[in-house]
Tab-separated table of C-alpha atoms and ligand atoms in Angstrom:
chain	number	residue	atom	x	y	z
Z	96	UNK	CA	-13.596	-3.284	1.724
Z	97	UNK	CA	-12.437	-3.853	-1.987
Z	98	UNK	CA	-9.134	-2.573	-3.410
Z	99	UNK	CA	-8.474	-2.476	-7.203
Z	100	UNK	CA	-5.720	-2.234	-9.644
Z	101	UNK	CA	-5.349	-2.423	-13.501
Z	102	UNK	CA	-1.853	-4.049	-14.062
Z	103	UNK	CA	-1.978	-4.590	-17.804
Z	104	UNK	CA	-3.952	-3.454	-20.570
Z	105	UNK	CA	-3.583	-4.349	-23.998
Z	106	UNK	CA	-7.075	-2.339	-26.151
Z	107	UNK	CA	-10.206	-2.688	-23.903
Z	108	UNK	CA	-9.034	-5.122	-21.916
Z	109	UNK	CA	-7.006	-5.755	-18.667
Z	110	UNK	CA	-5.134	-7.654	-16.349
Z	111	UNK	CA	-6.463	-6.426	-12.533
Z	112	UNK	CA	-5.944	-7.977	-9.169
Z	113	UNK	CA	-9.068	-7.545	-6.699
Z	114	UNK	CA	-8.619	-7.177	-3.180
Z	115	UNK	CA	-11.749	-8.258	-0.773
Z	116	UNK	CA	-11.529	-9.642	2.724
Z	117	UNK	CA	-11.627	-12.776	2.391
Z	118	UNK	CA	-8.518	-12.758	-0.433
Z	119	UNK	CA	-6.894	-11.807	-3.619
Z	120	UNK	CA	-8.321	-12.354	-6.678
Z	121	UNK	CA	-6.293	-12.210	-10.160
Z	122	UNK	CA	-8.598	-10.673	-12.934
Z	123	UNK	CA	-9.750	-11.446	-15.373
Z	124	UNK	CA	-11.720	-14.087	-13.295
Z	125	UNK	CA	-13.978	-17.323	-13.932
Z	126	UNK	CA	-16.564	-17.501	-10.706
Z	127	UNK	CA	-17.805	-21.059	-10.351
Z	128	UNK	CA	-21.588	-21.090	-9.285
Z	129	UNK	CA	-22.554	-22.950	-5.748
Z	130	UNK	CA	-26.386	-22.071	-5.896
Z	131	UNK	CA	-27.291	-24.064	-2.681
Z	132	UNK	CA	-23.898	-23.115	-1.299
Z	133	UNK	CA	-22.157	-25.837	-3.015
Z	134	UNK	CA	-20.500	-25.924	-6.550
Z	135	UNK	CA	-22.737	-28.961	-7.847
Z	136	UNK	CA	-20.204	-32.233	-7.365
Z	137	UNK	CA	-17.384	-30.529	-6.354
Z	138	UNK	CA	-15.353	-30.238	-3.400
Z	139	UNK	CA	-13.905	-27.259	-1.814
Z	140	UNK	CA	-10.406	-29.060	-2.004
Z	141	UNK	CA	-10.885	-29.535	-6.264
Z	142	UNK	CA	-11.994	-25.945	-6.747
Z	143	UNK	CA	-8.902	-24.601	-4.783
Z	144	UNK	CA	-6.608	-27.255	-6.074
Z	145	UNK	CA	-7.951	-25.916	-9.834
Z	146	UNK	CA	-7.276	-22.598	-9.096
Z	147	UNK	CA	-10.786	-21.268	-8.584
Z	148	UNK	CA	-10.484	-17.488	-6.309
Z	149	UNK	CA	-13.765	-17.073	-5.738
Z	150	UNK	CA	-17.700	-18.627	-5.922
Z	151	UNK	CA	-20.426	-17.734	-6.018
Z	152	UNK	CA	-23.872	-18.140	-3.573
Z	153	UNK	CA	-27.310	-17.494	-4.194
Z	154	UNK	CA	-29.182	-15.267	-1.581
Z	155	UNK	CA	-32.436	-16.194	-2.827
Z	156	UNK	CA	-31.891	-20.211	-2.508
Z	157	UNK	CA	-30.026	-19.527	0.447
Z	158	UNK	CA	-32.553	-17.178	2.067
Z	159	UNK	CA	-35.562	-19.857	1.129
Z	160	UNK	CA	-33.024	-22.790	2.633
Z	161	UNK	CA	-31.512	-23.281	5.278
Z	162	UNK	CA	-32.864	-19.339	5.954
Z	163	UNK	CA	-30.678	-16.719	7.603
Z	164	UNK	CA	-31.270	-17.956	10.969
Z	165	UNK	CA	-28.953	-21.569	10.651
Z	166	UNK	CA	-26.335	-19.262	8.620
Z	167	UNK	CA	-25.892	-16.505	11.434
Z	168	UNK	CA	-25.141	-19.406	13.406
Z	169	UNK	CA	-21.837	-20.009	11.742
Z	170	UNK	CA	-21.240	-16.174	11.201
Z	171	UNK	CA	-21.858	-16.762	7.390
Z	172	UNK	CA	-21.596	-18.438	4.219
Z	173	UNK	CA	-17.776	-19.046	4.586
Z	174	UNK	CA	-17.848	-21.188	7.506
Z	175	UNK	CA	-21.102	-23.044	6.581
Z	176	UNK	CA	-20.064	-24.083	3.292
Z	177	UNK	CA	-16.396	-24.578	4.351
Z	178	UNK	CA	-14.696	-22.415	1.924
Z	179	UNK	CA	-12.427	-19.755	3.035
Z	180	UNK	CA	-12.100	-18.054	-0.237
Z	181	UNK	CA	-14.153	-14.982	-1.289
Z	182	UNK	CA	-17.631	-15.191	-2.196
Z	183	UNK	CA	-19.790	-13.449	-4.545
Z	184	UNK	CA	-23.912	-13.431	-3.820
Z	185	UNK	CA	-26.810	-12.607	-6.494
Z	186	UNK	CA	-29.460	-10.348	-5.040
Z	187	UNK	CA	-31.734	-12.662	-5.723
Z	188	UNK	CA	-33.805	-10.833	-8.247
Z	189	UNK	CA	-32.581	-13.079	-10.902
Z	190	UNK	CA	-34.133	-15.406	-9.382
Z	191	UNK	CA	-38.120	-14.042	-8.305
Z	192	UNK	CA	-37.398	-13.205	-11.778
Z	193	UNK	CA	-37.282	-16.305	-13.100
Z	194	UNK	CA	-41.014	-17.159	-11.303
Z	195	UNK	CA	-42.380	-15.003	-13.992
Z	196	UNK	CA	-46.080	-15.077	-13.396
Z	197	UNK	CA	-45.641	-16.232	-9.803
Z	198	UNK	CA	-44.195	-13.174	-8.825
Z	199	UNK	CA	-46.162	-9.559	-8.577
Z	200	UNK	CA	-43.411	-6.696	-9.217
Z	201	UNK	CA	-44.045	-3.381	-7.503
Z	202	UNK	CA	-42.367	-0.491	-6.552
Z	203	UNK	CA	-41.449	-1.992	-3.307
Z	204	UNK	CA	-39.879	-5.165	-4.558
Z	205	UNK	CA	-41.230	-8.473	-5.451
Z	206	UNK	CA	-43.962	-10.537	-3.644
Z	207	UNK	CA	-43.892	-14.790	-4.038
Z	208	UNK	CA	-45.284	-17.910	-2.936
Z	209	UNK	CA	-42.126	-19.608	-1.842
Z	210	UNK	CA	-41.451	-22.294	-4.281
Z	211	UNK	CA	-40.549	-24.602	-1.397
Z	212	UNK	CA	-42.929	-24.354	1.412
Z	213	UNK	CA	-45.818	-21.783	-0.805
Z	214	UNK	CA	-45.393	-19.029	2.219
Z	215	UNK	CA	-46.027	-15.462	0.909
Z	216	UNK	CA	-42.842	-14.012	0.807
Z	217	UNK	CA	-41.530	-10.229	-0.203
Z	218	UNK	CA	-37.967	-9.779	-1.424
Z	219	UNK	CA	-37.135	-6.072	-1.494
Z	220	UNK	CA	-34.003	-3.648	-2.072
Z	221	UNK	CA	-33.992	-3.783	2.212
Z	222	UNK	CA	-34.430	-7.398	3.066
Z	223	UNK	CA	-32.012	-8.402	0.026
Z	224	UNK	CA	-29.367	-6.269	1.560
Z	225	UNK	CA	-30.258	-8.122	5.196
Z	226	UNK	CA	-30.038	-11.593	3.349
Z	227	UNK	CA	-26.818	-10.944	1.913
Z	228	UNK	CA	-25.183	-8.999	5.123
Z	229	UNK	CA	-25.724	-12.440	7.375
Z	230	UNK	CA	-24.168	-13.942	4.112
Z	231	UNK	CA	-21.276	-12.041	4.570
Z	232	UNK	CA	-20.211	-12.361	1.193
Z	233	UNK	CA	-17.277	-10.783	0.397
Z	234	UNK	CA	-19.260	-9.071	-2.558
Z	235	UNK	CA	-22.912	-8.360	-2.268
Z	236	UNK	CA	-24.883	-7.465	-5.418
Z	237	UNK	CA	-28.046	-4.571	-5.268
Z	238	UNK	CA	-31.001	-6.307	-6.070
Z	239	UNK	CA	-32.569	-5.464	-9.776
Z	240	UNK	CA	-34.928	-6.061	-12.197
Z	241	UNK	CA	-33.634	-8.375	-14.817
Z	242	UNK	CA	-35.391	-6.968	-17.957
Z	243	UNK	CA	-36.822	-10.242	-19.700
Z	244	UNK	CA	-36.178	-10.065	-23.427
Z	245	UNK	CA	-39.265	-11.325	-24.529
Z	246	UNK	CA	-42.720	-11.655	-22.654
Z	247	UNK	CA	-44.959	-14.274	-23.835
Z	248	UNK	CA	-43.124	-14.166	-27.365
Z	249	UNK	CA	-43.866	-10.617	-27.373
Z	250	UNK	CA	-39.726	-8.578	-27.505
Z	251	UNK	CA	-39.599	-6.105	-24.817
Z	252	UNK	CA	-39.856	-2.633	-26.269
Z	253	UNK	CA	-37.897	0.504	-25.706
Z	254	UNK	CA	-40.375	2.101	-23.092
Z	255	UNK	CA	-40.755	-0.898	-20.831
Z	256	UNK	CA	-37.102	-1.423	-20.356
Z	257	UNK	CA	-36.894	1.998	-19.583
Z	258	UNK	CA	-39.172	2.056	-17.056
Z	259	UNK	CA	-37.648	-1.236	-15.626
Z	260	UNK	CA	-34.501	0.034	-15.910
Z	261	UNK	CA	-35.306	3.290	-13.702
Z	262	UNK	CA	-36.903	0.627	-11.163
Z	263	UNK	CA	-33.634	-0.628	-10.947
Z	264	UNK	CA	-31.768	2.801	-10.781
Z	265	UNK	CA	-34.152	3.844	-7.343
Z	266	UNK	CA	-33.488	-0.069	-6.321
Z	267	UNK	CA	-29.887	0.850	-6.670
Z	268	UNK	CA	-29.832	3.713	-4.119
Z	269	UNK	CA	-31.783	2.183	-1.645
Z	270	UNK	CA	-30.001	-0.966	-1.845
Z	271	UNK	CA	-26.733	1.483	-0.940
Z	272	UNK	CA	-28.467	3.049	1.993
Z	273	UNK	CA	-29.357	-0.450	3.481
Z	274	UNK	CA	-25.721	-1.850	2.758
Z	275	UNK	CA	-24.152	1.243	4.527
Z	276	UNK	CA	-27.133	1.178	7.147
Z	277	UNK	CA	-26.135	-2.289	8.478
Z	278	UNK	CA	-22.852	-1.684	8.393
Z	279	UNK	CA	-21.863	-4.434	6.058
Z	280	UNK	CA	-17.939	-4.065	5.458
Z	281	UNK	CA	-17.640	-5.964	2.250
Z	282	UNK	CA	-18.540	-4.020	-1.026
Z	283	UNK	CA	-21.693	-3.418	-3.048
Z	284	UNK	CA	-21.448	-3.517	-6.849
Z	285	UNK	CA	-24.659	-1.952	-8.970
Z	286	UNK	CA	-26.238	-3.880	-12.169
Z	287	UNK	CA	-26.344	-1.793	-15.390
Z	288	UNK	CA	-29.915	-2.855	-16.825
Z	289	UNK	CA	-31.391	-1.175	-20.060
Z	290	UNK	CA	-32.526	-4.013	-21.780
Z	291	UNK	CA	-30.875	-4.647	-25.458
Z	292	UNK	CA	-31.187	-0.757	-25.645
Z	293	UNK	CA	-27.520	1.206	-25.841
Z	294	UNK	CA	-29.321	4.726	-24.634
Z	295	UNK	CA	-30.984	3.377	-21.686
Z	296	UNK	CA	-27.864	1.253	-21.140
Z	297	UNK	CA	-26.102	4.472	-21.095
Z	298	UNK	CA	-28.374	6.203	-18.793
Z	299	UNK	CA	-27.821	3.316	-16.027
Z	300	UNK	CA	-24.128	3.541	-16.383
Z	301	UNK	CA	-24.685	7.635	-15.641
Z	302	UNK	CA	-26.768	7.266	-12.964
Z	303	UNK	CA	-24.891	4.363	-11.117
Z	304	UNK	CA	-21.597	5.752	-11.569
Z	305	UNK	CA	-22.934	8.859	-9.786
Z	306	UNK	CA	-24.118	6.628	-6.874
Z	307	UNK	CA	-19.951	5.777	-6.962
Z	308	UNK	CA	-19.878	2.028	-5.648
Z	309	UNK	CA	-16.931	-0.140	-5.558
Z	310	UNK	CA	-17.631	-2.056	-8.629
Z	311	UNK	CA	-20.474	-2.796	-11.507
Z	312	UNK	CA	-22.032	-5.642	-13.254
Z	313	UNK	CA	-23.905	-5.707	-16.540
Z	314	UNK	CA	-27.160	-7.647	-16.053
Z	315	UNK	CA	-30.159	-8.435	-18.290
Z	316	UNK	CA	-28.146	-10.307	-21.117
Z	317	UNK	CA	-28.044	-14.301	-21.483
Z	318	UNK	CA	-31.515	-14.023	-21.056
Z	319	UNK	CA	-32.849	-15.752	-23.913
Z	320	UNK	CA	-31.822	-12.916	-26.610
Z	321	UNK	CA	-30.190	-14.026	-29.622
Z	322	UNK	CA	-26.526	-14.569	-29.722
Z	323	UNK	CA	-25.937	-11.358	-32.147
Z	324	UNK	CA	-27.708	-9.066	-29.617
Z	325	UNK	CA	-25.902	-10.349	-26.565
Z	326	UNK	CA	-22.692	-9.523	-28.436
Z	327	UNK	CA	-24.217	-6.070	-29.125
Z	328	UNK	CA	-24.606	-5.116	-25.426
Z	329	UNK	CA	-21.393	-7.009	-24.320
Z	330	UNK	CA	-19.317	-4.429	-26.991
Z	331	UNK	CA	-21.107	-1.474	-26.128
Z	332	UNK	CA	-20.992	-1.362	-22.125
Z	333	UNK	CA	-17.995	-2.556	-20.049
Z	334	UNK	CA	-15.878	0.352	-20.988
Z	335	UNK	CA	-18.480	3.084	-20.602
Z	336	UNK	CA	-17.877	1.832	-16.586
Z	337	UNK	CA	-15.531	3.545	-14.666
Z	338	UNK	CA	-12.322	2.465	-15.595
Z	339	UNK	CA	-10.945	2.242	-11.897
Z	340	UNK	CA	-13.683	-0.177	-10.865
Z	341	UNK	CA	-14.668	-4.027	-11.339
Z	342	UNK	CA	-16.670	-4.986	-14.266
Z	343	UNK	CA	-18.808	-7.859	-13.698
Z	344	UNK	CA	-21.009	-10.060	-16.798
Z	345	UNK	CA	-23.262	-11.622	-15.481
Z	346	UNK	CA	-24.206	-15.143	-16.539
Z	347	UNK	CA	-21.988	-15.053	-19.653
Z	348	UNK	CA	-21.762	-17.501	-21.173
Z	349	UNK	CA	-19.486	-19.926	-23.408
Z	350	UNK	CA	-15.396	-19.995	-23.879
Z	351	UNK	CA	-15.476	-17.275	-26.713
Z	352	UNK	CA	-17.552	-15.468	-25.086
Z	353	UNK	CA	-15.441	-15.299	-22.330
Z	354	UNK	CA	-12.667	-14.200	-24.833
Z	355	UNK	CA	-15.436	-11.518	-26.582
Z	356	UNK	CA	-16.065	-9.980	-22.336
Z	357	UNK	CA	-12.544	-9.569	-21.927
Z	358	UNK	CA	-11.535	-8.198	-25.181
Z	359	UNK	CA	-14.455	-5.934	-24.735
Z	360	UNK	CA	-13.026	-4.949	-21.211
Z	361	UNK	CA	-15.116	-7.166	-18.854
Z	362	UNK	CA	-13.191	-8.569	-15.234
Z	363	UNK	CA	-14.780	-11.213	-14.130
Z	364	UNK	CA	-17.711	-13.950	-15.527
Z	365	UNK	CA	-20.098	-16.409	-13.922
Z	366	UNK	CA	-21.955	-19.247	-15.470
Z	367	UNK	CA	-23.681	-22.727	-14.903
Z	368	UNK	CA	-22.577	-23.699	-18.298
Z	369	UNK	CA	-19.363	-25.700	-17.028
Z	370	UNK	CA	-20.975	-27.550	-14.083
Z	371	UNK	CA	-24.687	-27.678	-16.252
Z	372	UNK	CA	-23.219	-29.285	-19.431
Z	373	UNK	CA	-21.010	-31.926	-17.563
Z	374	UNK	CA	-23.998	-32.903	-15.948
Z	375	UNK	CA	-25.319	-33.451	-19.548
Z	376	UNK	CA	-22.300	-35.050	-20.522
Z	377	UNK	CA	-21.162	-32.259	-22.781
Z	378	UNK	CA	-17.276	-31.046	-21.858
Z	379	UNK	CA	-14.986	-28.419	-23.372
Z	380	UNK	CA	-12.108	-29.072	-24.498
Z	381	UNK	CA	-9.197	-26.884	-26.573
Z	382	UNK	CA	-10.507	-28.433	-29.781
Z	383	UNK	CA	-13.963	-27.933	-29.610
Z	384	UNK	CA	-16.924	-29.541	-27.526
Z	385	UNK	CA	-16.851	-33.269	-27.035
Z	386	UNK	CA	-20.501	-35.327	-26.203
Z	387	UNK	CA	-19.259	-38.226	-24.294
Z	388	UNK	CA	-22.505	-39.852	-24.602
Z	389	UNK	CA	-21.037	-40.498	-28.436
Z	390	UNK	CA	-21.204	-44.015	-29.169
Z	391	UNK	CA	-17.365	-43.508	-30.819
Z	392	UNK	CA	-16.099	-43.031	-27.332
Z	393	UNK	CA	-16.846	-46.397	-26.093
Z	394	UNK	CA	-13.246	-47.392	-26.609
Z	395	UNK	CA	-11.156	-44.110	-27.107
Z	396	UNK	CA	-8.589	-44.634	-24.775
Z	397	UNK	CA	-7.371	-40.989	-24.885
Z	398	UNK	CA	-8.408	-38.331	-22.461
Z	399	UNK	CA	-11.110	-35.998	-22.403
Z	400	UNK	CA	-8.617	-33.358	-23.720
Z	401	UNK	CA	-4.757	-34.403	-24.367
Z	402	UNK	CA	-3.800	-30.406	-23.560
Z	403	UNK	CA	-5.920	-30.673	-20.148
Z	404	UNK	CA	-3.877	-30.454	-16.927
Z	405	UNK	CA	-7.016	-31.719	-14.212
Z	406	UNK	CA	-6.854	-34.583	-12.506
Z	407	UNK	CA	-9.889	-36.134	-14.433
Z	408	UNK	CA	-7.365	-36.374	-17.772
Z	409	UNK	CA	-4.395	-36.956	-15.584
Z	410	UNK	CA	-6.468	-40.060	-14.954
Z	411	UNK	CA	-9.553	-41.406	-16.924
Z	412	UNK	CA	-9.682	-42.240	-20.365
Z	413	UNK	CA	-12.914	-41.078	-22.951
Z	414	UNK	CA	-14.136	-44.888	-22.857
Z	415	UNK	CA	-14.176	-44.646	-18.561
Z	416	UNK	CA	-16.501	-41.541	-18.563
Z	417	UNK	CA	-18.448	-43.285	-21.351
Z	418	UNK	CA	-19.525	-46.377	-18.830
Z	419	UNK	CA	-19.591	-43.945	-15.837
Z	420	UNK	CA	-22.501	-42.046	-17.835
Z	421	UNK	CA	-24.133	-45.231	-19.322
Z	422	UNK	CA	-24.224	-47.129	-16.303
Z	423	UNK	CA	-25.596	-43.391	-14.442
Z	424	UNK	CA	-22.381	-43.634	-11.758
Z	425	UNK	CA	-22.674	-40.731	-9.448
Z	426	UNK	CA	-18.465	-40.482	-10.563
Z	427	UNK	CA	-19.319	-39.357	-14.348
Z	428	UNK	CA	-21.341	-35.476	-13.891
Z	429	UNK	CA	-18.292	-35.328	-10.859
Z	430	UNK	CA	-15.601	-35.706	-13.092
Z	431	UNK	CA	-16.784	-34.232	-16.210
Z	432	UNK	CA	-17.443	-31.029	-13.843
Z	433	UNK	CA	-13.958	-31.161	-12.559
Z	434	UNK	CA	-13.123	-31.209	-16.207
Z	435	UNK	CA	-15.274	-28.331	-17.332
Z	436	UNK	CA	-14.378	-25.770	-14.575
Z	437	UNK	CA	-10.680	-26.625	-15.009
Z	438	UNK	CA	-10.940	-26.105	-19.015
Z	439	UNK	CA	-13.028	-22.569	-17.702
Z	440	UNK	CA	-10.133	-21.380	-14.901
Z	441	UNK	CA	-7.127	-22.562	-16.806
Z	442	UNK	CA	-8.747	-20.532	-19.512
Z	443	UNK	CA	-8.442	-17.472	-17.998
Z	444	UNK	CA	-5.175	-18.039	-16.225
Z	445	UNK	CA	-4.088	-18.467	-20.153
Z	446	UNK	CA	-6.011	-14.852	-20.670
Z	447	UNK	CA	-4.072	-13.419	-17.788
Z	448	UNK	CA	-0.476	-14.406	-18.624
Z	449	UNK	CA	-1.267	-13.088	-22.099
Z	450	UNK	CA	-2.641	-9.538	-21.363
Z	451	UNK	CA	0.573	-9.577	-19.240
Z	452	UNK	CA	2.784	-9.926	-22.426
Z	453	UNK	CA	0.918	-7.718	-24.625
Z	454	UNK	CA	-0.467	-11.035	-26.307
Z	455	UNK	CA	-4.009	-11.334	-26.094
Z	456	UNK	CA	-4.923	-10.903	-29.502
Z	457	UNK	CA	-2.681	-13.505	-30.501
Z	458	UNK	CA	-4.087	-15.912	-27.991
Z	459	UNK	CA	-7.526	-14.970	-28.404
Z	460	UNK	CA	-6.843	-16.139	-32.555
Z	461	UNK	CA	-5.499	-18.867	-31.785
Z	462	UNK	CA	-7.369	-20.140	-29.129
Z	463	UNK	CA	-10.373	-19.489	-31.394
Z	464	UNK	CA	-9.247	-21.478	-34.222
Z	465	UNK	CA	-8.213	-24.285	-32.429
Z	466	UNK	CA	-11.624	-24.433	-31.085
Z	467	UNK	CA	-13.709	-24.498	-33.895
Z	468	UNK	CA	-11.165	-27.169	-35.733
Z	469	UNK	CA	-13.089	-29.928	-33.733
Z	470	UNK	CA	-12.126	-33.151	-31.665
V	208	LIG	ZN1	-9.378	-32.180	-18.062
């Protein structure tokens, strides 16, 4: 159940509108990240108010707590987390992933000690597919094996990301044949993986555009690889994908790179970077990043960011958040996150209106040098 249509394209990049069941979404898109089932501080109310189309959950957080069992209850993720928008859910291999030596890898999937209770635990192709289909997220992802860039400082080499990426590939299919075996009616996008490798990238992109599923992500960068090489993969891959079908980046990554995915033909981008860094007290703003911890905000009466349309600068003042942080008021990571995700959605509604007047070079420029001109 996913419809797609490019209505704009100015080089590589374009201005889509996704269909799923539980809405519309206008691409390119900015996917807020509710782990737990909850965008960290913000409401439901502030994320549709914003503009935000779609979140995502995380099956393998989700899975671990509450467990399947208390979310069939309400019929899914929608209901229980009290957003009626559509929702996008990791496979959670990103995240047995991130157990490193805590988790054994096989051809079968991955076997854990649960982080939270130490039970043995096995998270396959099958059972991810299960996880996600009580979900009922609008999108369900196949699980994969995020190819780590580097190994105990050692860089993974050409021949282990190929034979992770193949792993993936046969993860791929049977993810498909579980998806369609349960009947799940939403739609099932595969993960290009091939490490910082454009051959073996090129291979996955063969092999799951043969499997022909509704859309694709590209996984395995913002994984700790330098900037340059991240930059390498995110030119080389999105429009190799079948031009008819989503393109997904996954975990990417800062506002220019967010202008880099889309010039380079990428439809939609999640990342904790908003909701993480206002947490920290670091916000975006038009003219470059702004630490709020800063002693010279403890009486800058202006806003966070004069240009900003969210209720936090409608509102609060640079000295307010200041206090808020100092004094550790639950209010401060709430409205700098407000801030962030606004800056991140009003960024692409910006991206949006500009592909639709053949005027997202210009915009990307300018945006750009405004940017790095500093508060
Ligand atoms: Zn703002």
């Amino acid at each position: 159940m996913l419809t797609f249509e490019v209505l704009a394209s100015e080089g590589l990049a374009r201005r889509g509108r996704l269909g799923l069941r539980h809405g519309v979404v206008e691409t390119p898109v900015f996917m807020p990240v509710g782990t737990y089932g909850s965008v960290k501080g913000v409401l439901p109310s502030s994320l549709e108010a914003m503009g935000a189309e779609i979140i995502l959950g995380n099956t393998f957080h989700l899975w671990l707590r509450p467990g399947t069992d208390v979310i069939a209850r309400f019929a899914g993720l929608h209901r229980f987390e009290g957003w009626t928008r559509p929702i996008l859910t990791d496979s959670g291999g990103f995240q047995v992933w991130s157990l490193g030596a805590n988790a054994k890898v096989s051809e079968l999937g991955v076997a854990f000690q649960s982080p939270v209770n130490g039970d043995k635990l096995l998270l396959t192709p099958e059972v991810s597919m299960q996880i996600q289909r009580v979900l009922d997220s609008d999108i369900a992802m196949q699980f994969d094996e995020c190819t780590a860039y580097e190994t105990l400082g050692r860089i993974t080499g050409e021949a282990e990301a190929c034979r992770s990426m193949e792993m993936s590939l046969r993860w791929a299919a049977r993810s498909r044949a579980e998806f369609a075996r349960l009947e799940n009616p939403n739609a099932l996008f595969g993960i290009v993986q091939g490490g910082m490798f454009e051959t073996l990238r090129e291979e996955s992109v063969a092999a799951l555009t043969e499997l022909d599923l509704p859309g694709y992500a590209i996984g395995g960068v913002s994984v700790g690889e330098p900037k340059a090489e991240m930059q390498r993969i995110v030119a080389h891959t999105p429009h190799r994908l079948p031009a008819g079908k989503p393109r997904y980046l996954m975990g990417v990554g800062t506002p220019e790179d967010l202008i880099d995915g889309v010039a380079a033909g990428v439809d939609m981008f999640d990342c904790v970077m908003p909701t993480r860094n206002a947490r920290n007290g670091h916000l975006f703003t038009r003219f470059g990043d702004l630490r709020i911890r800063n002693a010279r905000y403890k009486t800058d009466e202006q806003p966070i960011d004069p240009t900003c349309a969210c209720p936090t600068c409608a509102r609060f003042s640079r000295a307010y958040l200041h206090h808020l942080d100092r004094c550790g008021e639950m209010l401060a990571p709430m409205l700098a996150s407000v801030h962030n995700l606004h800056f991140y959605v009003a960024l692409m509604r910006d991206i949006r209106d500009a592909l639709e007047t053949g005027t997202f070079a210009a915009f990307a420029t300018a945006f750009c040098a405004d940017r790095s001109r500093g508060i």
